Amino acid sequence: MKKDMKSAVVKFRGGFYRVTSHRGGKVNLGAVFGGRIYEKGIPEAEVTEASEEFYAHWSQSESYMCM
């Protein structure tokens, strides 16, 4: 993962999260929409950048269609 990945959408354990902090090879993961932090101190090797996959999935969701 690149050093400028703060606020990037990533995939971890089958879910999508936003990187809220990136320090020392570890990241904190929070909600894509909102400010809640769900996971802290995750090694960056365990997360995968998935912005395009998330937005493709999101654009097909009922929540997006109702906007």
mmCIF file of N, CA, C and O in Angstrom:
data_model
loop_
_atom_site.group_PDB
_atom_site.id
_atom_site.type_symbol
_atom_site.label_atom_id
_atom_site.label_comp_id
_atom_site.label_asym_id
_atom_site.label_seq_id
_atom_site.Cartn_x
_atom_site.Cartn_y
_atom_site.Cartn_z
ATOM 1 N N MET A 1 0.832 -1.169 0.000
ATOM 2 C CA MET A 1 0.000 0.000 0.000
ATOM 3 C C MET A 1 0.883 1.240 0.000
ATOM 4 O O MET A 1 1.893 1.270 0.673
ATOM 5 N N LYS A 2 0.490 2.252 -0.728
ATOM 6 C CA LYS A 2 1.270 3.479 -0.820
ATOM 7 C C LYS A 2 1.141 4.309 0.445
ATOM 8 O O LYS A 2 0.180 4.191 1.182
ATOM 9 N N LYS A 3 2.109 5.183 0.683
ATOM 10 C CA LYS A 3 2.081 6.014 1.881
ATOM 11 C C LYS A 3 0.955 7.049 1.851
ATOM 12 O O LYS A 3 0.509 7.496 2.877
ATOM 13 N N ASP A 4 0.492 7.432 0.672
ATOM 14 C CA ASP A 4 -0.568 8.435 0.571
ATOM 15 C C ASP A 4 -1.957 7.786 0.502
ATOM 16 O O ASP A 4 -2.859 8.307 -0.100
ATOM 17 N N MET A 5 -2.134 6.647 1.142
ATOM 18 C CA MET A 5 -3.383 5.907 1.059
ATOM 19 C C MET A 5 -4.409 6.299 2.114
ATOM 20 O O MET A 5 -5.453 5.686 2.211
ATOM 21 N N LYS A 6 -4.118 7.319 2.928
ATOM 22 C CA LYS A 6 -5.109 7.738 3.909
ATOM 23 C C LYS A 6 -6.390 8.131 3.185
ATOM 24 O O LYS A 6 -6.353 8.823 2.187
ATOM 25 N N SER A 7 -7.494 7.660 3.665
ATOM 26 C CA SER A 7 -8.847 7.841 3.137
ATOM 27 C C SER A 7 -9.139 6.972 1.915
ATOM 28 O O SER A 7 -10.185 7.106 1.310
ATOM 29 N N ALA A 8 -8.263 6.046 1.574
ATOM 30 C CA ALA A 8 -8.532 5.113 0.474
ATOM 31 C C ALA A 8 -9.516 4.047 0.946
ATOM 32 O O ALA A 8 -9.568 3.696 2.114
ATOM 33 N N VAL A 9 -10.299 3.530 0.016
ATOM 34 C CA VAL A 9 -11.214 2.432 0.312
ATOM 35 C C VAL A 9 -10.450 1.134 0.117
ATOM 36 O O VAL A 9 -9.818 0.927 -0.915
ATOM 37 N N VAL A 10 -10.508 0.267 1.139
ATOM 38 C CA VAL A 10 -9.798 -1.005 1.091
ATOM 39 C C VAL A 10 -10.741 -2.145 1.466
ATOM 40 O O VAL A 10 -11.815 -1.919 2.036
ATOM 41 N N LYS A 11 -10.315 -3.357 1.139
ATOM 42 C CA LYS A 11 -11.079 -4.544 1.495
ATOM 43 C C LYS A 11 -10.305 -5.294 2.568
ATOM 44 O O LYS A 11 -9.102 -5.497 2.453
ATOM 45 N N PHE A 12 -11.023 -5.712 3.625
ATOM 46 C CA PHE A 12 -10.425 -6.444 4.735
ATOM 47 C C PHE A 12 -11.473 -7.389 5.295
ATOM 48 O O PHE A 12 -12.591 -6.961 5.625
ATOM 49 N N ARG A 13 -11.142 -8.675 5.364
ATOM 50 C CA ARG A 13 -12.055 -9.702 5.879
ATOM 51 C C ARG A 13 -13.412 -9.667 5.192
ATOM 52 O O ARG A 13 -14.458 -9.790 5.827
ATOM 53 N N GLY A 14 -13.435 -9.456 3.886
ATOM 54 C CA GLY A 14 -14.672 -9.487 3.119
ATOM 55 C C GLY A 14 -15.509 -8.226 3.166
ATOM 56 O O GLY A 14 -16.565 -8.163 2.548
ATOM 57 N N GLY A 15 -15.065 -7.195 3.890
ATOM 58 C CA GLY A 15 -15.820 -5.953 3.967
ATOM 59 C C GLY A 15 -15.019 -4.781 3.431
ATOM 60 O O GLY A 15 -13.803 -4.871 3.270
ATOM 61 N N PHE A 16 -15.708 -3.691 3.166
ATOM 62 C CA PHE A 16 -15.057 -2.491 2.661
ATOM 63 C C PHE A 16 -14.924 -1.480 3.785
ATOM 64 O O PHE A 16 -15.863 -1.250 4.547
ATOM 65 N N TYR A 17 -13.755 -0.855 3.870
ATOM 66 C CA TYR A 17 -13.450 0.124 4.902
ATOM 67 C C TYR A 17 -12.669 1.283 4.290
ATOM 68 O O TYR A 17 -12.101 1.157 3.225
ATOM 69 N N ARG A 18 -12.615 2.406 5.022
ATOM 70 C CA ARG A 18 -11.791 3.543 4.630
ATOM 71 C C ARG A 18 -10.605 3.613 5.584
ATOM 72 O O ARG A 18 -10.761 3.421 6.781
ATOM 73 N N VAL A 19 -9.416 3.870 5.042
ATOM 74 C CA VAL A 19 -8.225 4.005 5.872
ATOM 75 C C VAL A 19 -8.296 5.353 6.576
ATOM 76 O O VAL A 19 -8.369 6.391 5.930
ATOM 77 N N THR A 20 -8.295 5.323 7.907
ATOM 78 C CA THR A 20 -8.377 6.563 8.674
ATOM 79 C C THR A 20 -7.006 7.021 9.155
ATOM 80 O O THR A 20 -6.821 8.193 9.453
ATOM 81 N N SER A 21 -6.055 6.090 9.258
ATOM 82 C CA SER A 21 -4.699 6.423 9.680
ATOM 83 C C SER A 21 -3.742 5.392 9.116
ATOM 84 O O SER A 21 -4.078 4.215 9.024
ATOM 85 N N HIS A 22 -2.550 5.858 8.722
ATOM 86 C CA HIS A 22 -1.538 4.968 8.148
ATOM 87 C C HIS A 22 -0.197 5.353 8.734
ATOM 88 O O HIS A 22 0.360 6.378 8.376
ATOM 89 N N ARG A 23 0.306 4.535 9.674
ATOM 90 C CA ARG A 23 1.579 4.838 10.343
ATOM 91 C C ARG A 23 2.348 3.558 10.593
ATOM 92 O O ARG A 23 1.778 2.565 11.048
ATOM 93 N N GLY A 24 3.643 3.612 10.346
ATOM 94 C CA GLY A 24 4.524 2.514 10.698
ATOM 95 C C GLY A 24 4.138 1.162 10.135
ATOM 96 O O GLY A 24 4.300 0.152 10.796
ATOM 97 N N GLY A 25 3.583 1.135 8.945
ATOM 98 C CA GLY A 25 3.200 -0.128 8.331
ATOM 99 C C GLY A 25 1.880 -0.696 8.813
ATOM 100 O O GLY A 25 1.516 -1.815 8.482
ATOM 101 N N LYS A 26 1.149 0.085 9.616
ATOM 102 C CA LYS A 26 -0.153 -0.356 10.114
ATOM 103 C C LYS A 26 -1.204 0.686 9.774
ATOM 104 O O LYS A 26 -0.896 1.862 9.612
ATOM 105 N N VAL A 27 -2.449 0.224 9.667
ATOM 106 C CA VAL A 27 -3.548 1.120 9.324
ATOM 107 C C VAL A 27 -4.688 0.968 10.317
ATOM 108 O O VAL A 27 -4.849 -0.081 10.934
ATOM 109 N N ASN A 28 -5.471 2.021 10.446
ATOM 110 C CA ASN A 28 -6.741 1.973 11.160
ATOM 111 C C ASN A 28 -7.829 2.031 10.102
ATOM 112 O O ASN A 28 -7.720 2.779 9.119
ATOM 113 N N LEU A 29 -8.883 1.253 10.301
ATOM 114 C CA LEU A 29 -9.951 1.165 9.317
ATOM 115 C C LEU A 29 -11.266 1.637 9.916
ATOM 116 O O LEU A 29 -11.635 1.239 11.020
ATOM 117 N N GLY A 30 -11.962 2.480 9.163
ATOM 118 C CA GLY A 30 -13.243 3.008 9.611
ATOM 119 C C GLY A 30 -14.306 2.823 8.547
ATOM 120 O O GLY A 30 -14.061 2.250 7.482
ATOM 121 N N ALA A 31 -15.479 3.332 8.838
ATOM 122 C CA ALA A 31 -16.602 3.243 7.914
ATOM 123 C C ALA A 31 -16.316 4.046 6.647
ATOM 124 O O ALA A 31 -15.688 5.103 6.709
ATOM 125 N N VAL A 32 -16.791 3.552 5.521
ATOM 126 C CA VAL A 32 -16.617 4.281 4.266
ATOM 127 C C VAL A 32 -17.390 5.586 4.337
ATOM 128 O O VAL A 32 -16.888 6.640 3.957
ATOM 129 N N PHE A 33 -18.618 5.534 4.842
ATOM 130 C CA PHE A 33 -19.428 6.729 5.040
ATOM 131 C C PHE A 33 -19.609 6.895 6.542
ATOM 132 O O PHE A 33 -20.207 6.057 7.198
ATOM 133 N N GLY A 34 -19.087 7.954 7.113
ATOM 134 C CA GLY A 34 -19.186 8.183 8.547
ATOM 135 C C GLY A 34 -17.810 8.214 9.184
ATOM 136 O O GLY A 34 -16.795 8.041 8.522
ATOM 137 N N GLY A 35 -17.771 8.395 10.500
ATOM 138 C CA GLY A 35 -16.500 8.569 11.163
ATOM 139 C C GLY A 35 -16.095 7.461 12.120
ATOM 140 O O GLY A 35 -15.066 7.554 12.765
ATOM 141 N N ARG A 36 -16.894 6.433 12.241
ATOM 142 C CA ARG A 36 -16.600 5.381 13.209
ATOM 143 C C ARG A 36 -15.389 4.544 12.776
ATOM 144 O O ARG A 36 -15.271 4.156 11.623
ATOM 145 N N ILE A 37 -14.515 4.243 13.727
ATOM 146 C CA ILE A 37 -13.350 3.396 13.463
ATOM 147 C C ILE A 37 -13.680 1.986 13.943
ATOM 148 O O ILE A 37 -14.108 1.784 15.077
ATOM 149 N N TYR A 38 -13.483 0.994 13.064
ATOM 150 C CA TYR A 38 -13.819 -0.391 13.387
ATOM 151 C C TYR A 38 -12.605 -1.238 13.749
ATOM 152 O O TYR A 38 -12.705 -2.129 14.581
ATOM 153 N N GLU A 39 -11.489 -1.037 13.089
ATOM 154 C CA GLU A 39 -10.301 -1.860 13.308
ATOM 155 C C GLU A 39 -9.087 -0.953 13.482
ATOM 156 O O GLU A 39 -8.932 0.019 12.752
ATOM 157 N N LYS A 40 -8.200 -1.301 14.424
ATOM 158 C CA LYS A 40 -6.993 -0.507 14.652
ATOM 159 C C LYS A 40 -5.765 -1.403 14.609
ATOM 160 O O LYS A 40 -5.820 -2.556 15.035
ATOM 161 N N GLY A 41 -4.660 -0.861 14.099
ATOM 162 C CA GLY A 41 -3.388 -1.571 14.104
ATOM 163 C C GLY A 41 -3.319 -2.762 13.179
ATOM 164 O O GLY A 41 -2.626 -3.734 13.466
ATOM 165 N N ILE A 42 -3.996 -2.700 12.049
ATOM 166 C CA ILE A 42 -3.980 -3.790 11.080
ATOM 167 C C ILE A 42 -2.745 -3.640 10.195
ATOM 168 O O ILE A 42 -2.533 -2.566 9.623
ATOM 169 N N PRO A 43 -1.924 -4.687 10.043
ATOM 170 C CA PRO A 43 -0.771 -4.589 9.138
ATOM 171 C C PRO A 43 -1.247 -4.288 7.709
ATOM 172 O O PRO A 43 -2.218 -4.879 7.240
ATOM 173 N N GLU A 44 -0.578 -3.345 7.057
ATOM 174 C CA GLU A 44 -1.039 -2.939 5.726
ATOM 175 C C GLU A 44 -0.999 -4.078 4.710
ATOM 176 O O GLU A 44 -1.715 -4.046 3.719
ATOM 177 N N ALA A 45 -0.216 -5.117 4.960
ATOM 178 C CA ALA A 45 -0.163 -6.264 4.052
ATOM 179 C C ALA A 45 -1.478 -7.056 4.056
ATOM 180 O O ALA A 45 -1.753 -7.792 3.115
ATOM 181 N N GLU A 46 -2.302 -6.890 5.087
ATOM 182 C CA GLU A 46 -3.560 -7.624 5.202
ATOM 183 C C GLU A 46 -4.734 -6.929 4.515
ATOM 184 O O GLU A 46 -5.816 -7.504 4.434
ATOM 185 N N VAL A 47 -4.555 -5.693 4.064
ATOM 186 C CA VAL A 47 -5.638 -4.981 3.380
ATOM 187 C C VAL A 47 -5.305 -4.833 1.899
ATOM 188 O O VAL A 47 -4.149 -4.790 1.512
ATOM 189 N N THR A 48 -6.357 -4.765 1.107
ATOM 190 C CA THR A 48 -6.210 -4.647 -0.345
ATOM 191 C C THR A 48 -6.973 -3.420 -0.815
ATOM 192 O O THR A 48 -8.141 -3.242 -0.449
ATOM 193 N N GLU A 49 -6.349 -2.601 -1.622
ATOM 194 C CA GLU A 49 -7.032 -1.433 -2.168
ATOM 195 C C GLU A 49 -8.179 -1.903 -3.060
ATOM 196 O O GLU A 49 -7.999 -2.757 -3.916
ATOM 197 N N ALA A 50 -9.379 -1.344 -2.828
ATOM 198 C CA ALA A 50 -10.558 -1.821 -3.552
ATOM 199 C C ALA A 50 -11.537 -0.699 -3.863
ATOM 200 O O ALA A 50 -12.748 -0.899 -3.812
ATOM 201 N N SER A 51 -11.046 0.472 -4.195
ATOM 202 C CA SER A 51 -11.933 1.604 -4.484
ATOM 203 C C SER A 51 -12.882 1.311 -5.634
ATOM 204 O O SER A 51 -14.094 1.516 -5.518
ATOM 205 N N GLU A 52 -12.347 0.827 -6.740
ATOM 206 C CA GLU A 52 -13.182 0.568 -7.916
ATOM 207 C C GLU A 52 -14.205 -0.526 -7.644
ATOM 208 O O GLU A 52 -15.367 -0.411 -8.034
ATOM 209 N N GLU A 53 -13.784 -1.572 -6.942
ATOM 210 C CA GLU A 53 -14.703 -2.669 -6.613
ATOM 211 C C GLU A 53 -15.826 -2.177 -5.704
ATOM 212 O O GLU A 53 -16.990 -2.527 -5.882
ATOM 213 N N PHE A 54 -15.485 -1.335 -4.710
ATOM 214 C CA PHE A 54 -16.499 -0.803 -3.804
ATOM 215 C C PHE A 54 -17.519 0.044 -4.558
ATOM 216 O O PHE A 54 -18.723 -0.135 -4.399
ATOM 217 N N TYR A 55 -17.046 0.976 -5.382
ATOM 218 C CA TYR A 55 -17.973 1.864 -6.072
ATOM 219 C C TYR A 55 -18.811 1.133 -7.110
ATOM 220 O O TYR A 55 -19.969 1.486 -7.333
ATOM 221 N N ALA A 56 -18.286 0.073 -7.720
ATOM 222 C CA ALA A 56 -19.086 -0.746 -8.635
ATOM 223 C C ALA A 56 -20.198 -1.447 -7.856
ATOM 224 O O ALA A 56 -21.352 -1.504 -8.305
ATOM 225 N N HIS A 57 -19.869 -1.967 -6.691
ATOM 226 C CA HIS A 57 -20.860 -2.630 -5.831
ATOM 227 C C HIS A 57 -21.865 -1.616 -5.294
ATOM 228 O O HIS A 57 -23.069 -1.865 -5.283
ATOM 229 N N TRP A 58 -21.386 -0.466 -4.840
ATOM 230 C CA TRP A 58 -22.243 0.575 -4.266
ATOM 231 C C TRP A 58 -23.229 1.112 -5.297
ATOM 232 O O TRP A 58 -24.396 1.334 -4.999
ATOM 233 N N SER A 59 -22.786 1.312 -6.534
ATOM 234 C CA SER A 59 -23.673 1.886 -7.553
ATOM 235 C C SER A 59 -24.815 0.942 -7.930
ATOM 236 O O SER A 59 -25.801 1.385 -8.502
ATOM 237 N N GLN A 60 -24.699 -0.332 -7.586
ATOM 238 C CA GLN A 60 -25.763 -1.299 -7.854
ATOM 239 C C GLN A 60 -26.665 -1.525 -6.635
ATOM 240 O O GLN A 60 -27.640 -2.274 -6.719
ATOM 241 N N SER A 61 -26.358 -0.875 -5.503
ATOM 242 C CA SER A 61 -27.120 -1.105 -4.269
ATOM 243 C C SER A 61 -28.441 -0.338 -4.282
ATOM 244 O O SER A 61 -28.610 0.669 -4.971
ATOM 245 N N GLU A 62 -29.366 -0.806 -3.472
ATOM 246 C CA GLU A 62 -30.663 -0.156 -3.359
ATOM 247 C C GLU A 62 -30.540 1.240 -2.766
ATOM 248 O O GLU A 62 -31.253 2.157 -3.167
ATOM 249 N N SER A 63 -29.621 1.414 -1.807
ATOM 250 C CA SER A 63 -29.418 2.731 -1.196
ATOM 251 C C SER A 63 -29.002 3.768 -2.241
ATOM 252 O O SER A 63 -29.484 4.898 -2.229
ATOM 253 N N TYR A 64 -28.122 3.381 -3.140
ATOM 254 C CA TYR A 64 -27.670 4.290 -4.191
ATOM 255 C C TYR A 64 -28.802 4.579 -5.174
ATOM 256 O O TYR A 64 -28.993 5.715 -5.602
ATOM 257 N N MET A 65 -29.567 3.566 -5.518
ATOM 258 C CA MET A 65 -30.653 3.736 -6.480
ATOM 259 C C MET A 65 -31.739 4.672 -5.950
ATOM 260 O O MET A 65 -32.422 5.337 -6.731
ATOM 261 N N CYS A 66 -31.917 4.727 -4.639
ATOM 262 C CA CYS A 66 -32.955 5.566 -4.027
ATOM 263 C C CYS A 66 -32.530 7.026 -3.880
ATOM 264 O O CYS A 66 -33.326 7.866 -3.489
ATOM 265 N N MET A 67 -31.287 7.329 -4.164
ATOM 266 C CA MET A 67 -30.811 8.714 -4.003
ATOM 267 C C MET A 67 -31.348 9.595 -5.096
ATOM 268 O O MET A 67 -31.568 9.265 -6.181
#
